[in-house]
Structures are given as C-alpha cells and as structure tokens.
JSON list of C-alpha atoms in Angstrom, two decimals:
[
{"chain": "O", "resi": 1, "resn": "MET", "atom": "CA", "xyz": [143.40, -17.52, -137.39]},
{"chain": "O", "resi": 2, "resn": "SER", "atom": "CA", "xyz": [145.61, -14.26, -137.25]},
{"chain": "O", "resi": 3, "resn": "GLY", "atom": "CA", "xyz": [148.79, -13.88, -138.57]},
{"chain": "O", "resi": 4, "resn": "PHE", "atom": "CA", "xyz": [152.19, -13.83, -135.79]},
{"chain": "O", "resi": 5, "resn": "GLY", "atom": "CA", "xyz": [151.68, -10.00, -135.07]},
{"chain": "O", "resi": 6, "resn": "GLU", "atom": "CA", "xyz": [147.82, -9.82, -134.14]},
{"chain": "O", "resi": 7, "resn": "LEU", "atom": "CA", "xyz": [145.66, -10.09, -132.11]},
{"chain": "O", "resi": 8, "resn": "GLU", "atom": "CA", "xyz": [142.52, -11.04, -131.66]},
{"chain": "O", "resi": 9, "resn": "PRO", "atom": "CA", "xyz": [139.77, -8.38, -130.41]},
{"chain": "O", "resi": 10, "resn": "GLU", "atom": "CA", "xyz": [139.37, -11.14, -126.72]},
{"chain": "O", "resi": 11, "resn": "ALA", "atom": "CA", "xyz": [142.98, -11.48, -126.39]},
{"chain": "O", "resi": 12, "resn": "ALA", "atom": "CA", "xyz": [143.68, -7.99, -126.43]},
{"chain": "O", "resi": 13, "resn": "GLU", "atom": "CA", "xyz": [140.13, -6.73, -123.90]},
{"chain": "O", "resi": 14, "resn": "LEU", "atom": "CA", "xyz": [141.53, -9.88, -121.55]},
{"chain": "O", "resi": 15, "resn": "VAL", "atom": "CA", "xyz": [145.57, -7.83, -121.99]},
{"chain": "O", "resi": 16, "resn": "ARG", "atom": "CA", "xyz": [144.17, -4.22, -121.21]},
{"chain": "O", "resi": 17, "resn": "PRO", "atom": "CA", "xyz": [142.64, -3.92, -117.42]},
{"chain": "O", "resi": 18, "resn": "TYR", "atom": "CA", "xyz": [145.98, -6.05, -115.95]},
{"chain": "O", "resi": 19, "resn": "VAL", "atom": "CA", "xyz": [148.07, -2.96, -118.25]},
{"chain": "O", "resi": 20, "resn": "ILE", "atom": "CA", "xyz": [145.98, -0.45, -117.00]},
{"chain": "O", "resi": 21, "resn": "THR", "atom": "CA", "xyz": [146.00, -1.84, -113.05]},
{"chain": "O", "resi": 22, "resn": "LYS", "atom": "CA", "xyz": [149.97, -2.87, -113.78]},
{"chain": "O", "resi": 23, "resn": "GLY", "atom": "CA", "xyz": [149.24, -6.01, -112.66]},
{"chain": "O", "resi": 24, "resn": "ARG", "atom": "CA", "xyz": [147.30, -5.55, -108.13]},
{"chain": "O", "resi": 25, "resn": "GLY", "atom": "CA", "xyz": [144.81, -7.25, -107.09]},
{"chain": "O", "resi": 26, "resn": "LEU", "atom": "CA", "xyz": [140.99, -6.03, -105.86]},
{"chain": "O", "resi": 27, "resn": "PRO", "atom": "CA", "xyz": [141.03, -3.99, -102.51]},
{"chain": "O", "resi": 28, "resn": "ASP", "atom": "CA", "xyz": [139.52, -4.98, -100.02]},
{"chain": "O", "resi": 29, "resn": "GLU", "atom": "CA", "xyz": [135.68, -4.93, -100.16]},
{"chain": "O", "resi": 30, "resn": "GLU", "atom": "CA", "xyz": [135.59, -3.08, -96.96]},
{"chain": "O", "resi": 31, "resn": "GLN", "atom": "CA", "xyz": [137.74, -0.28, -98.09]},
{"chain": "O", "resi": 32, "resn": "LEU", "atom": "CA", "xyz": [136.25, 0.39, -101.65]},
{"chain": "O", "resi": 33, "resn": "SER", "atom": "CA", "xyz": [132.56, -1.37, -101.93]},
{"chain": "O", "resi": 34, "resn": "LEU", "atom": "CA", "xyz": [129.84, 0.35, -104.60]},
{"chain": "O", "resi": 35, "resn": "ILE", "atom": "CA", "xyz": [128.96, 3.18, -102.11]},
{"chain": "O", "resi": 36, "resn": "THR", "atom": "CA", "xyz": [132.17, 4.68, -101.04]},
{"chain": "O", "resi": 37, "resn": "LEU", "atom": "CA", "xyz": [131.85, 8.51, -101.84]},
{"chain": "O", "resi": 38, "resn": "VAL", "atom": "CA", "xyz": [135.73, 9.06, -103.10]},
{"chain": "O", "resi": 39, "resn": "THR", "atom": "CA", "xyz": [136.60, 12.79, -104.04]},
{"chain": "O", "resi": 40, "resn": "ALA", "atom": "CA", "xyz": [140.10, 14.12, -104.83]},
{"chain": "O", "resi": 41, "resn": "ALA", "atom": "CA", "xyz": [142.31, 16.01, -101.87]},
{"chain": "O", "resi": 42, "resn": "GLY", "atom": "CA", "xyz": [142.39, 19.49, -101.60]},
{"chain": "O", "resi": 43, "resn": "ASP", "atom": "CA", "xyz": [145.84, 20.30, -102.78]},
{"chain": "O", "resi": 44, "resn": "GLU", "atom": "CA", "xyz": [146.16, 20.39, -106.39]},
{"chain": "O", "resi": 45, "resn": "GLN", "atom": "CA", "xyz": [149.85, 21.58, -105.85]},
{"chain": "O", "resi": 46, "resn": "GLN", "atom": "CA", "xyz": [150.59, 17.61, -104.98]},
{"chain": "O", "resi": 47, "resn": "ARG", "atom": "CA", "xyz": [149.03, 16.44, -108.38]},
{"chain": "O", "resi": 48, "resn": "PRO", "atom": "CA", "xyz": [151.20, 14.10, -109.68]},
{"chain": "O", "resi": 49, "resn": "THR", "atom": "CA", "xyz": [152.50, 14.38, -113.19]},
{"chain": "O", "resi": 50, "resn": "ARG", "atom": "CA", "xyz": [152.92, 10.96, -113.90]},
{"chain": "O", "resi": 51, "resn": "LEU", "atom": "CA", "xyz": [149.36, 9.46, -114.04]},
{"chain": "O", "resi": 52, "resn": "SER", "atom": "CA", "xyz": [148.59, 6.65, -116.78]},
{"chain": "O", "resi": 53, "resn": "PRO", "atom": "CA", "xyz": [145.15, 8.22, -118.60]},
{"chain": "O", "resi": 54, "resn": "GLU", "atom": "CA", "xyz": [143.00, 6.64, -116.85]},
{"chain": "O", "resi": 55, "resn": "GLU", "atom": "CA", "xyz": [144.01, 7.45, -112.90]},
{"chain": "O", "resi": 56, "resn": "GLN", "atom": "CA", "xyz": [143.92, 11.47, -114.40]},
{"chain": "O", "resi": 57, "resn": "GLY", "atom": "CA", "xyz": [140.78, 10.55, -115.80]},
{"chain": "O", "resi": 58, "resn": "LEU", "atom": "CA", "xyz": [139.41, 9.38, -112.32]},
{"chain": "O", "resi": 59, "resn": "LEU", "atom": "CA", "xyz": [141.19, 12.29, -110.79]},
{"chain": "O", "resi": 60, "resn": "ASP", "atom": "CA", "xyz": [139.83, 14.67, -112.75]},
{"chain": "O", "resi": 61, "resn": "LEU", "atom": "CA", "xyz": [135.93, 13.00, -112.14]},
{"chain": "O", "resi": 62, "resn": "CYS", "atom": "CA", "xyz": [136.88, 13.24, -108.60]},
{"chain": "O", "resi": 63, "resn": "THR", "atom": "CA", "xyz": [137.31, 17.10, -108.63]},
{"chain": "O", "resi": 64, "resn": "ALA", "atom": "CA", "xyz": [134.44, 18.01, -108.73]},
{"chain": "O", "resi": 65, "resn": "GLY", "atom": "CA", "xyz": [132.79, 16.26, -105.14]},
{"chain": "O", "resi": 66, "resn": "TYR", "atom": "CA", "xyz": [131.90, 13.11, -104.17]},
{"chain": "O", "resi": 67, "resn": "LEU", "atom": "CA", "xyz": [131.10, 10.45, -105.77]},
{"chain": "O", "resi": 68, "resn": "SER", "atom": "CA", "xyz": [130.31, 6.66, -105.20]},
{"chain": "O", "resi": 69, "resn": "VAL", "atom": "CA", "xyz": [132.80, 4.09, -106.48]},
{"chain": "O", "resi": 70, "resn": "ALA", "atom": "CA", "xyz": [129.59, 3.18, -108.78]},
{"chain": "O", "resi": 71, "resn": "GLU", "atom": "CA", "xyz": [128.88, 6.34, -110.09]},
{"chain": "O", "resi": 72, "resn": "ILE", "atom": "CA", "xyz": [133.15, 6.35, -110.99]},
{"chain": "O", "resi": 73, "resn": "ALA", "atom": "CA", "xyz": [132.68, 2.68, -113.10]},
{"chain": "O", "resi": 74, "resn": "GLY", "atom": "CA", "xyz": [129.41, 4.86, -114.96]},
{"chain": "O", "resi": 75, "resn": "HIS", "atom": "CA", "xyz": [130.79, 8.02, -116.30]},
{"chain": "O", "resi": 76, "resn": "THR", "atom": "CA", "xyz": [134.46, 6.50, -116.97]},
{"chain": "O", "resi": 77, "resn": "ARG", "atom": "CA", "xyz": [132.96, 3.21, -118.04]},
{"chain": "O", "resi": 78, "resn": "LEU", "atom": "CA", "xyz": [135.72, 0.97, -117.10]},
{"chain": "O", "resi": 79, "resn": "PRO", "atom": "CA", "xyz": [135.19, -2.24, -115.19]},
{"chain": "O", "resi": 80, "resn": "MET", "atom": "CA", "xyz": [134.32, -2.49, -111.72]},
{"chain": "O", "resi": 81, "resn": "GLY", "atom": "CA", "xyz": [137.46, -4.32, -111.31]},
{"chain": "O", "resi": 82, "resn": "VAL", "atom": "CA", "xyz": [140.00, -1.65, -112.78]},
{"chain": "O", "resi": 83, "resn": "VAL", "atom": "CA", "xyz": [138.11, 0.72, -111.17]},
{"chain": "O", "resi": 84, "resn": "LYS", "atom": "CA", "xyz": [138.89, -0.06, -107.52]},
{"chain": "O", "resi": 85, "resn": "ILE", "atom": "CA", "xyz": [142.00, -1.24, -108.11]},
{"chain": "O", "resi": 86, "resn": "LEU", "atom": "CA", "xyz": [142.67, 2.47, -109.24]},
{"chain": "O", "resi": 87, "resn": "LEU", "atom": "CA", "xyz": [141.13, 3.93, -106.38]},
{"chain": "O", "resi": 88, "resn": "SER", "atom": "CA", "xyz": [142.78, 2.53, -104.41]},
{"chain": "O", "resi": 89, "resn": "ALA", "atom": "CA", "xyz": [145.55, 3.14, -105.92]},
{"chain": "O", "resi": 90, "resn": "LEU", "atom": "CA", "xyz": [145.19, 6.84, -105.52]},
{"chain": "O", "resi": 91, "resn": "THR", "atom": "CA", "xyz": [143.71, 6.48, -102.62]},
{"chain": "O", "resi": 92, "resn": "GLU", "atom": "CA", "xyz": [147.44, 5.52, -100.40]},
{"chain": "O", "resi": 93, "resn": "GLY", "atom": "CA", "xyz": [148.50, 7.51, -102.93]},
{"chain": "O", "resi": 94, "resn": "GLY", "atom": "CA", "xyz": [146.33, 10.26, -100.86]},
{"chain": "O", "resi": 95, "resn": "TYR", "atom": "CA", "xyz": [145.28, 12.22, -104.08]},
{"chain": "O", "resi": 96, "resn": "LEU", "atom": "CA", "xyz": [141.82, 11.02, -103.03]},
{"chain": "O", "resi": 97, "resn": "ILE", "atom": "CA", "xyz": [140.03, 11.15, -99.96]},
{"chain": "O", "resi": 98, "resn": "THR", "atom": "CA", "xyz": [137.86, 8.49, -99.56]},
{"chain": "O", "resi": 99, "resn": "ARG", "atom": "CA", "xyz": [134.63, 7.59, -96.97]},
{"chain": "O", "resi": 100, "resn": "PRO", "atom": "CA", "xyz": [131.87, 5.81, -95.88]},
{"chain": "O", "resi": 101, "resn": "PRO", "atom": "CA", "xyz": [128.36, 6.43, -97.18]},
{"chain": "O", "resi": 102, "resn": "VAL", "atom": "CA", "xyz": [126.37, 8.32, -94.08]},
{"chain": "O", "resi": 103, "resn": "GLN", "atom": "CA", "xyz": [124.44, 5.42, -92.14]},
{"chain": "O", "resi": 104, "resn": "ARG", "atom": "CA", "xyz": [120.85, 4.24, -92.44]},
{"chain": "O", "resi": 105, "resn": "ALA", "atom": "CA", "xyz": [119.35, 6.56, -90.11]},
{"chain": "O", "resi": 106, "resn": "ALA", "atom": "CA", "xyz": [116.98, 4.58, -86.92]},
{"chain": "O", "resi": 107, "resn": "LEU", "atom": "CA", "xyz": [113.50, 4.12, -87.60]},
{"chain": "O", "resi": 108, "resn": "ALA", "atom": "CA", "xyz": [111.50, 6.19, -84.75]},
{"chain": "O", "resi": 109, "resn": "ASP", "atom": "CA", "xyz": [109.54, 4.68, -82.47]},
{"chain": "O", "resi": 110, "resn": "ARG", "atom": "CA", "xyz": [106.03, 3.66, -83.53]},
{"chain": "O", "resi": 111, "resn": "ASP", "atom": "CA", "xyz": [104.95, 5.48, -79.77]},
{"chain": "O", "resi": 112, "resn": "ILE", "atom": "CA", "xyz": [106.32, 9.15, -80.54]},
{"chain": "O", "resi": 113, "resn": "LEU", "atom": "CA", "xyz": [105.07, 9.51, -84.11]},
{"chain": "O", "resi": 114, "resn": "GLU", "atom": "CA", "xyz": [101.16, 8.90, -82.72]},
{"chain": "O", "resi": 115, "resn": "GLU", "atom": "CA", "xyz": [102.05, 11.63, -79.69]},
{"chain": "O", "resi": 116, "resn": "VAL", "atom": "CA", "xyz": [103.49, 13.81, -82.26]},
{"chain": "O", "resi": 117, "resn": "LEU", "atom": "CA", "xyz": [100.29, 13.17, -84.69]},
{"chain": "O", "resi": 118, "resn": "HIS", "atom": "CA", "xyz": [97.52, 13.15, -81.71]},
{"chain": "O", "resi": 119, "resn": "GLY", "atom": "CA", "xyz": [98.96, 16.69, -80.78]},
{"chain": "O", "resi": 120, "resn": "LEU", "atom": "CA", "xyz": [98.83, 17.56, -84.35]},
{"chain": "O", "resi": 121, "resn": "ARG", "atom": "CA", "xyz": [95.36, 17.13, -84.19]},
{"chain": "O", "resi": 122, "resn": "THR", "atom": "CA", "xyz": [94.50, 18.14, -81.43]},
{"chain": "O", "resi": 123, "resn": "LYS", "atom": "CA", "xyz": [96.15, 21.81, -82.05]},
{"chain": "O", "resi": 124, "resn": "PHE", "atom": "CA", "xyz": [95.06, 22.13, -85.69]},
{"chain": "O", "resi": 125, "resn": "GLY", "atom": "CA", "xyz": [91.76, 19.81, -85.48]}
]
C-alpha cells in the first residue's frame, strides 16, 4: 500500500490521458480514422503560444508534411485515442489540415488489358 500523498504507477497512467486531453471525447471515426492524412497549416504566425507539450509536439511533427494518424501515434508513442483527440482539437483551432486518404483506384477492365497485351505482342513479337 502506498502512503497518503503517493500515487501508484498504475493510477498515474490512468489519470494522464484524461489530463492530456483535458477531458475531451474521441472525435468521430469519419473525421479522423487511422489513415487520415494530417499536416500543419501553412501560416506559422497563427501558431498558438499556449499549447500543451503534447500538442506542440504534434504540431511540430506535422510541419514536415502529410502523416497518417497512425504514423503520428507511432512517432509520439501516445495512445491512439489521445492522439486523435489532440489532433481533432488542433484541427478545429485551424492549426492542422486533414484530408481523407487517396481513394483506391478502380480496377482496370480485363478486356482492355488483354487488348494492350495483344498489341504489345504484335508490335514487339
């Protein structure tokens, strides 16, 4: 058992994500999925001066270019839920830009591919 003023390590880890996110809830999966791409907004002068260390770290990480939400969570080693909440807050503040991932290309028609192959065989033997 611990003394009155001490927190056990398990209790400290349970409190920390709540404190980091300031009690905010998870955003919709449609808003931020694991493969949503995130980058910092272009205007560096609009950067807030009063960000938590975690928010500042996310903003700094996103200035390099587009990263997926999963990549950001991996780089920061923060829980995925915490990363989504912080990214959502920074996006709502106008500091980050998100965009859905590029849609998967439609499969080519088999007949067209066979015609191309036939044409290549005819031309090049």
